[in-house]
Short mmCIF file of C-alpha atoms in Angstrom, two decimals:
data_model
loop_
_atom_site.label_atom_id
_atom_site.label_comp_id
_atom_site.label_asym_id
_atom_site.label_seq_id
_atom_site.Cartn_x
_atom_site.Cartn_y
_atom_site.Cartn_z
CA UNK A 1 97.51 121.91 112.92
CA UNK A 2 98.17 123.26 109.86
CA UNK A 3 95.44 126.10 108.73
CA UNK A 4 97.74 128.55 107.02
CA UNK A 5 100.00 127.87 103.87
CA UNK A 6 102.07 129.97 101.93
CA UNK A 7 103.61 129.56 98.53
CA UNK A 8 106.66 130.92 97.38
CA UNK A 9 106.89 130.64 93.52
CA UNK A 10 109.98 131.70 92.23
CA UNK A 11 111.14 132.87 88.72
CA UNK A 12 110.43 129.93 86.42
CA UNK A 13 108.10 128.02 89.07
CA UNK A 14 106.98 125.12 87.29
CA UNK A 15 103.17 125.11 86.86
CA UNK A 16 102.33 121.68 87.29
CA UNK A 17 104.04 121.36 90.94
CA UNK A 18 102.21 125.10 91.56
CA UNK A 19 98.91 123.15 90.53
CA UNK A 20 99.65 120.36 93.13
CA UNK A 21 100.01 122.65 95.91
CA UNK A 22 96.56 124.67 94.94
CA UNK A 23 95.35 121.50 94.05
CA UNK A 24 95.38 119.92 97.78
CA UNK A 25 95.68 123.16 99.95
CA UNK A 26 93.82 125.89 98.06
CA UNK A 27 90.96 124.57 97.12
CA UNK A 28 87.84 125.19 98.76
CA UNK A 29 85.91 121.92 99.83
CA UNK A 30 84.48 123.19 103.43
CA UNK A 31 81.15 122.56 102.41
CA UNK A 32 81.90 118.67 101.79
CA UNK A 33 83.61 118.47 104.77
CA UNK A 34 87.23 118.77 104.27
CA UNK A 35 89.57 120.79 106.51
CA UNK A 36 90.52 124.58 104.51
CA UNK A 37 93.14 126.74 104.55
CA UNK A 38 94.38 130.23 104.12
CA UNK A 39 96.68 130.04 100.95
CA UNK A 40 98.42 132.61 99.30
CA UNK A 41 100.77 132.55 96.49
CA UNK A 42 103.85 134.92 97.05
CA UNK A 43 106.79 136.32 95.55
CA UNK A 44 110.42 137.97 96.80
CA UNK A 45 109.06 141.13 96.07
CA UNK A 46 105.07 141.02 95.73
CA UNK A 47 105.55 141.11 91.66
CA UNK A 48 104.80 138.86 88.94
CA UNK A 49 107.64 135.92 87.56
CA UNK A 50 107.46 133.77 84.49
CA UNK A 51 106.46 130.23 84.88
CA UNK A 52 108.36 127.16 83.14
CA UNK A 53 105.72 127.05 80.38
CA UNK A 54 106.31 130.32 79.43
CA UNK A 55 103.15 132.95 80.69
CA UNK A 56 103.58 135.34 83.47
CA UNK A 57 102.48 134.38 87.62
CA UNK A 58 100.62 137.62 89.55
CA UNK A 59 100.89 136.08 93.11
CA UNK A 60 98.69 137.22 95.95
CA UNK A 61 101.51 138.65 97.81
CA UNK A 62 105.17 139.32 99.17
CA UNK A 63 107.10 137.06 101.47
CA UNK A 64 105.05 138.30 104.27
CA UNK A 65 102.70 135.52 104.81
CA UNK A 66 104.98 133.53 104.91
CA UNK A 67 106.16 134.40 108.78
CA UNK A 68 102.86 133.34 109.82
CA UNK A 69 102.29 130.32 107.75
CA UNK A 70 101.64 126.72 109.52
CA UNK A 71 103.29 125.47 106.10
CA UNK A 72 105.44 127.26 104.04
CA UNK A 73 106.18 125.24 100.49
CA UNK A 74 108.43 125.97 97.29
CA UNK A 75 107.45 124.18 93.99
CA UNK A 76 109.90 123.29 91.44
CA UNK A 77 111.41 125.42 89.42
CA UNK A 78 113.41 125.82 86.45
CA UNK A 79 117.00 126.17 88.22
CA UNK A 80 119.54 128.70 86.81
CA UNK A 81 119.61 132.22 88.47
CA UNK A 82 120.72 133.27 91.90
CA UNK A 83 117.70 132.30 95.04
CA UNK A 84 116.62 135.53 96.51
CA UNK A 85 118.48 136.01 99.68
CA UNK A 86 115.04 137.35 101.24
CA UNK A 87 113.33 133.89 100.43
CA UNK A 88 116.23 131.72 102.04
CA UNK A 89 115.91 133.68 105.19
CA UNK A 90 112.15 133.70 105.30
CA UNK A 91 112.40 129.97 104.92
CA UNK A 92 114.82 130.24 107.86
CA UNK A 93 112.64 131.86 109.86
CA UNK A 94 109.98 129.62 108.97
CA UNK A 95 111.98 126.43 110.53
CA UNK A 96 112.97 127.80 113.33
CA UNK A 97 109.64 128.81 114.64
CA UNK A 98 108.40 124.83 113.95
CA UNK A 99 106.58 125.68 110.90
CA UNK A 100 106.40 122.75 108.05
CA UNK A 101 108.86 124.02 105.33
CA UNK A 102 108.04 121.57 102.07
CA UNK A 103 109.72 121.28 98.84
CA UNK A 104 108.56 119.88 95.52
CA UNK A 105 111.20 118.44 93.19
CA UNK A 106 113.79 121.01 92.48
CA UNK A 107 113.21 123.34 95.04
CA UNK A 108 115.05 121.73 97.33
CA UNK A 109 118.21 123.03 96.14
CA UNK A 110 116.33 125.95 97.75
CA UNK A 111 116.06 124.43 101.19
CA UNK A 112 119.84 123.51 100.71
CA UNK A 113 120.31 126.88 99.85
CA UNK A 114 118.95 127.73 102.75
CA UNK A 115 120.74 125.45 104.90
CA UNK A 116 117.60 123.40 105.97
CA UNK A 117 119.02 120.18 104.73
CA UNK A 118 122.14 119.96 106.69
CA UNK A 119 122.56 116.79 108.60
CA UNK A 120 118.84 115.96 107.67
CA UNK A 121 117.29 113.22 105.82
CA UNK A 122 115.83 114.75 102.41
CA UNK A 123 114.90 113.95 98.16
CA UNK A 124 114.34 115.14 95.06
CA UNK A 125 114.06 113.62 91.37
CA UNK A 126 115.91 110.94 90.84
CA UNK A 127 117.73 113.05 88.22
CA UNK A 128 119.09 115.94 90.27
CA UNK A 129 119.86 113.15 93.66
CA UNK A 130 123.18 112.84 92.82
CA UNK A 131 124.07 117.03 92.59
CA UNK A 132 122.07 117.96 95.68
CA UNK A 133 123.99 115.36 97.79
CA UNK A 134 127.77 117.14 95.86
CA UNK A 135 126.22 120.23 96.73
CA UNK A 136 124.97 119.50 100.09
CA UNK A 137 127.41 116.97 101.57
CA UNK A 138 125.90 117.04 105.01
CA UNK A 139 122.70 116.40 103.70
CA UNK A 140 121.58 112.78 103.70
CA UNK A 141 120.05 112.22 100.39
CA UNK A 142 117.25 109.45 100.46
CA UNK A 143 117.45 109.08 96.15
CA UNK A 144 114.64 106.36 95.69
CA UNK A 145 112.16 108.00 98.39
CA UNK A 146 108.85 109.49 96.76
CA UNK A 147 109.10 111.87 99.88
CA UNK A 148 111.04 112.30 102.91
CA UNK A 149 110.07 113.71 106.30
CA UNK A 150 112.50 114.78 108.71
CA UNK A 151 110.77 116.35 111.13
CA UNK A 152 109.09 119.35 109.89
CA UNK A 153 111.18 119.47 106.49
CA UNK A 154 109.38 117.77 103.97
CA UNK A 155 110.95 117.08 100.42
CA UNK A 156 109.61 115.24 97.49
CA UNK A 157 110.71 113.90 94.53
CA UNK A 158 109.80 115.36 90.83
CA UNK A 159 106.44 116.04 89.72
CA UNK A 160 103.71 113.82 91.02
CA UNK A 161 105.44 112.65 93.98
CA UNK A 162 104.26 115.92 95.28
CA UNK A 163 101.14 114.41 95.81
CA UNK A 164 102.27 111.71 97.64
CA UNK A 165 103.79 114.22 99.92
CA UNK A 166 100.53 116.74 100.57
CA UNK A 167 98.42 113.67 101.06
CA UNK A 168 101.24 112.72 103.64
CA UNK A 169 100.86 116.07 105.55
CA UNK A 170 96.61 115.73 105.37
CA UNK A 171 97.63 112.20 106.88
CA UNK A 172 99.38 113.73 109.70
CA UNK A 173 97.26 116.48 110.46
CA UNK A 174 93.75 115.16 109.69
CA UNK A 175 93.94 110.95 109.76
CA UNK A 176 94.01 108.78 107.23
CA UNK A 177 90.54 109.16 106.54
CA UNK A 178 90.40 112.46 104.72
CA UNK A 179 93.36 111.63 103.17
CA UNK A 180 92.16 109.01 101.76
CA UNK A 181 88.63 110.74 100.80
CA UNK A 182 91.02 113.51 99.38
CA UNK A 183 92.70 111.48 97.35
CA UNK A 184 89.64 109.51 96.10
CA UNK A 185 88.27 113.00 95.22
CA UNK A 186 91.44 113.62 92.87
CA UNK A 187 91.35 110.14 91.41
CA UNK A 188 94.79 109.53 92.95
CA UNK A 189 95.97 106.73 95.01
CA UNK A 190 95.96 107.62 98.53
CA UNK A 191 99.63 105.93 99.43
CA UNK A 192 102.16 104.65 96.75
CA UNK A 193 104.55 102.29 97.84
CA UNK A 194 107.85 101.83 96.68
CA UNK A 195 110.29 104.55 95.75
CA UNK A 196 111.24 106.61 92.78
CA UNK A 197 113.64 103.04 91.22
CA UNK A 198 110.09 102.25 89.84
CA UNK A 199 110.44 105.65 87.53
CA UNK A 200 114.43 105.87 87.02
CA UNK A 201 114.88 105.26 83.10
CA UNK A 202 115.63 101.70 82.86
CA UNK A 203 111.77 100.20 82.16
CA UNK A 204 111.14 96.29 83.08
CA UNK A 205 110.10 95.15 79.20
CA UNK A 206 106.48 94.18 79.31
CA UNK A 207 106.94 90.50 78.26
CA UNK A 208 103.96 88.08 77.66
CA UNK A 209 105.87 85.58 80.87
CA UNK A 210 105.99 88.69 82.89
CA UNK A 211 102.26 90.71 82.83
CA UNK A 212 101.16 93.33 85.04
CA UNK A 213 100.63 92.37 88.70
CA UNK A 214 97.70 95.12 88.99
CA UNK A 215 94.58 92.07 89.21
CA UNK A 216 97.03 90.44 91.83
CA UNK A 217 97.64 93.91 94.32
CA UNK A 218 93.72 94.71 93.75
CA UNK A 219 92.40 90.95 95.09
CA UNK A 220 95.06 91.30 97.97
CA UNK A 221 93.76 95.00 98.93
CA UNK A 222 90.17 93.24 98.88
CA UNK A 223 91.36 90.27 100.71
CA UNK A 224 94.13 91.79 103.69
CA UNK A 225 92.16 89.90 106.67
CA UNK A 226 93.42 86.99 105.04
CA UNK A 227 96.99 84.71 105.61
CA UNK A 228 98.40 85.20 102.40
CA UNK A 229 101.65 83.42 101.21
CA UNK A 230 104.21 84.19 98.20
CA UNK A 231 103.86 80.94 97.17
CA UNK A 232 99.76 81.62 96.79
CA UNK A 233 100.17 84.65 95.03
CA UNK A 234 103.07 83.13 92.80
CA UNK A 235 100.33 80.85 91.95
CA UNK A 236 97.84 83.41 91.60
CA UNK A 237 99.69 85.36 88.97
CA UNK A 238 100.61 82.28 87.14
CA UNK A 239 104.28 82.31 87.87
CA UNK A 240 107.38 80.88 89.79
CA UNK A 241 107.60 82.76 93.02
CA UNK A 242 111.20 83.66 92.21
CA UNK A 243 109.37 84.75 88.92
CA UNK A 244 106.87 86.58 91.14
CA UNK A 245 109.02 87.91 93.71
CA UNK A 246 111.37 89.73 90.97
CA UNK A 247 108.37 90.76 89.00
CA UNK A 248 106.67 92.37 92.25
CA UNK A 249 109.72 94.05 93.29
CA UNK A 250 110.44 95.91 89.60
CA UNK A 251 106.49 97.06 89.46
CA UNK A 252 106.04 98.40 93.09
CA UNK A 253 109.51 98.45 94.16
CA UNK A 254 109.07 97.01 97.11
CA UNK A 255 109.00 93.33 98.42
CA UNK A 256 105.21 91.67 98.87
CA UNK A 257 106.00 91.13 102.64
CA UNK A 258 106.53 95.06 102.86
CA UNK A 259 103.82 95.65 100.57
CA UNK A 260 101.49 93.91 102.26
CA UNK A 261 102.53 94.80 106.02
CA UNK A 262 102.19 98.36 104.74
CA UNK A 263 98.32 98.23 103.19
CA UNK A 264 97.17 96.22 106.23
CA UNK A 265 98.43 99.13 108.36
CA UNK A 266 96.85 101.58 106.19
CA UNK A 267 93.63 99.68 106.81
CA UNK A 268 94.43 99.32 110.64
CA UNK A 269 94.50 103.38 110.78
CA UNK A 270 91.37 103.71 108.76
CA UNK A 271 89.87 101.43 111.08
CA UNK A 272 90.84 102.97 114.38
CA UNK A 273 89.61 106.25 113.18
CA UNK A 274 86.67 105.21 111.96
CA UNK A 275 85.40 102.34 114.18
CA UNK A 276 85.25 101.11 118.14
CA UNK A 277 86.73 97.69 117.17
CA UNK A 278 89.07 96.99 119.56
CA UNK A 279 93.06 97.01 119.14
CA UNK A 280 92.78 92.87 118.92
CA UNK A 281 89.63 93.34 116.15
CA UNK A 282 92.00 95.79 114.33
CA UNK A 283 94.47 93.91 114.36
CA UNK A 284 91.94 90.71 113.16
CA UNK A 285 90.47 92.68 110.12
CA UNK A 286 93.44 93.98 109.08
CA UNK A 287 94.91 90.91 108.82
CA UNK A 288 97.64 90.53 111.60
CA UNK A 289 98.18 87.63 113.75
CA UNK A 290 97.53 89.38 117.01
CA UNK A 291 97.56 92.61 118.18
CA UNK A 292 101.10 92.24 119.33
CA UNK A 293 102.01 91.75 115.55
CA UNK A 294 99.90 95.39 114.57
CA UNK A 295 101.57 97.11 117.47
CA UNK A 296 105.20 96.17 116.35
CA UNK A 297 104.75 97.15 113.01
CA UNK A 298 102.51 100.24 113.52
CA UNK A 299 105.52 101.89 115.97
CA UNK A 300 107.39 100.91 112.61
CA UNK A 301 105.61 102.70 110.25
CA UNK A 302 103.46 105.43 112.27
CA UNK A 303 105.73 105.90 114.89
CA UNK A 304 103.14 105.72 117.74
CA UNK A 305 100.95 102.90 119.12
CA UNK A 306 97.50 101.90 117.73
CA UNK A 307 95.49 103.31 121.13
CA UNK A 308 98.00 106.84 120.87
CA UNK A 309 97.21 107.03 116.78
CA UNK A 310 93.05 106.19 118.08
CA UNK A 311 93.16 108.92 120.54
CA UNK A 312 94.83 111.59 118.30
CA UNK A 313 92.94 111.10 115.14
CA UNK A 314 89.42 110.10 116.24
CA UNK A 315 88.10 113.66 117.12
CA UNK A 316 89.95 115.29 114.15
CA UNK A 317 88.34 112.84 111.02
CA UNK A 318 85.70 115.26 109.71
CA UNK A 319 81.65 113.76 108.79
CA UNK A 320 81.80 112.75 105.50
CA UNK A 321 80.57 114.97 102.79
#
């Protein structure tokens, strides 16, 4: 469980990944019932650095809560100078013990540096995908994935895929419910599907035979207990379903079959935290053809079964607030 998290901002940190970070992890809201944290912003040496934008960071502290942290995470930053050899070995230190070690954006040329991405699964923006897999070789770099977590290394692509990743890690250590009433809280969407093609420079023209799909995904969210074809939504949208299909893909990324399958099991884990309905009444409401059908692609996508993800996650969803 994670209840500690350290920051490391380096010289340059970019303030808008910093933000993120406070934003999800050190901010106070015990009194509406979400779970806190003790967060402190450090440095190499316990001194101030610039940020990207210019004005001068006092962190909280040195590198030394960072060997106790549950989560230890390094926002981007503006890359150029040589990493502190003290933060690559307190990041070290931080893996090996099992602690969560997290990257935003460009700091994970820092894990690299560090050697935490060797023969692991990993991201960062889409710009910078190509250099950290020359610099890294033995690194196995996931270039369209918002976020990637191999085991207890987390990385995420630029900017606001950040979020994407901290509501992740509230997902895993908290349910999907107070992810989900995090998110709502900052006016975010609680899961994003697709991957980072959706934001590589090489926009879909908006066309008047090709509008947004947004009144389409919103009635399907509303309607996921229901048998839904391509052909109906094709129809729905007022286009082809080749039409459709190639329009769906270039504004989510994704296909609608993996679209779909992945909000219905987002509802299936909101529903075994927050209700007794049985694994077949999940499976029911959340639109699945039998329970079978949620359990195959819930190992998929959770990597447990619906009765293991119940058991884990019931006691820890907080009242809400």
């Amino acid at each position: 469980m994670i209840r500690s998290v350290a920051v490391i901002a380096l010289d340059r940190v970019a303030v808008f990944e910093l933000g993120v970070l406070t934003e999800v992890f050190g901010t106070d809201r015990t009194e509406d019932g979400f779970p806190g944290y003790r967060f402190t912003v450090c440095t190499a040496d316990g001194g101030p650095v610039r940020t990207a934008s210019g004005f001068g960071l006092t962190p909280q502290a040195d590198l030394a809560p960072v060997d106790e942290a549950d989560l230890v995470a390094v926002p981007a930053y503006t890359r150029g100078g040589e990493i502190p050899e003290a933060v690559l070995a307190a990041l070290r230190r931080a893996a090996d013990r099992g602690a969560y070690v997290f990257s935003v954006c460009s700091a994970a040329f820092v894990l690299g540096a560090a050697g935490l991405l060797d023969g692991r699964e990993c991201t960062t923006h889409w710009k910078y995908a190509d250099e950290l897999q020359r610099r890294h070789p033995s690194a196995r770099v996931r270039c369209n994935s918002l976020y990637v977590a191999d085991g207890t290394v987390l990385t995420s692509a630029g900017t606001a895929a950040g979020i994407d990743a901290c509501l992740h890690l509230v997902r895993q250590e908290h349910g999907s419910g107070t992810a989900t009433r995090l998110a709502r809280r900052m006016v975010v969407p609680p899961h994003r599907d697709g991957g980072q093609s959706q934001y590589v420079e090489a926009p879909i023209p908006a066309t008047p035979d090709a509008p947004t799909l947004e009144p389409v995904l919103s009635w399907l969210v509303g309607h996921l207990d229901r048998p839904t074809t391509v052909d109906e939504l094709a129809a729905r949208a007022g286009m082809s379903p080749r039409t459709f299909a190639r329009r769906f893909r270039a504004e989510t990324g994704t296909t609608p079959h993996d679209w779909l399958t992945n909000q219905r099991v987002l509802l299936a884990r909101r529903l075994l935290e927050e209700t007794h309905l049985s694994v077949e009444s999940v499976a029911d409401h959340s639109g699945f053809p039998d329970a079978a059908a949620l359990r195959h692609h819930f190992a998929r996508r959770v990597g447990t079964t619906p009765q293991g993800y119940r058991t884990t996650f019931r006691d820890r969803v907080p009242a809400a607030g």
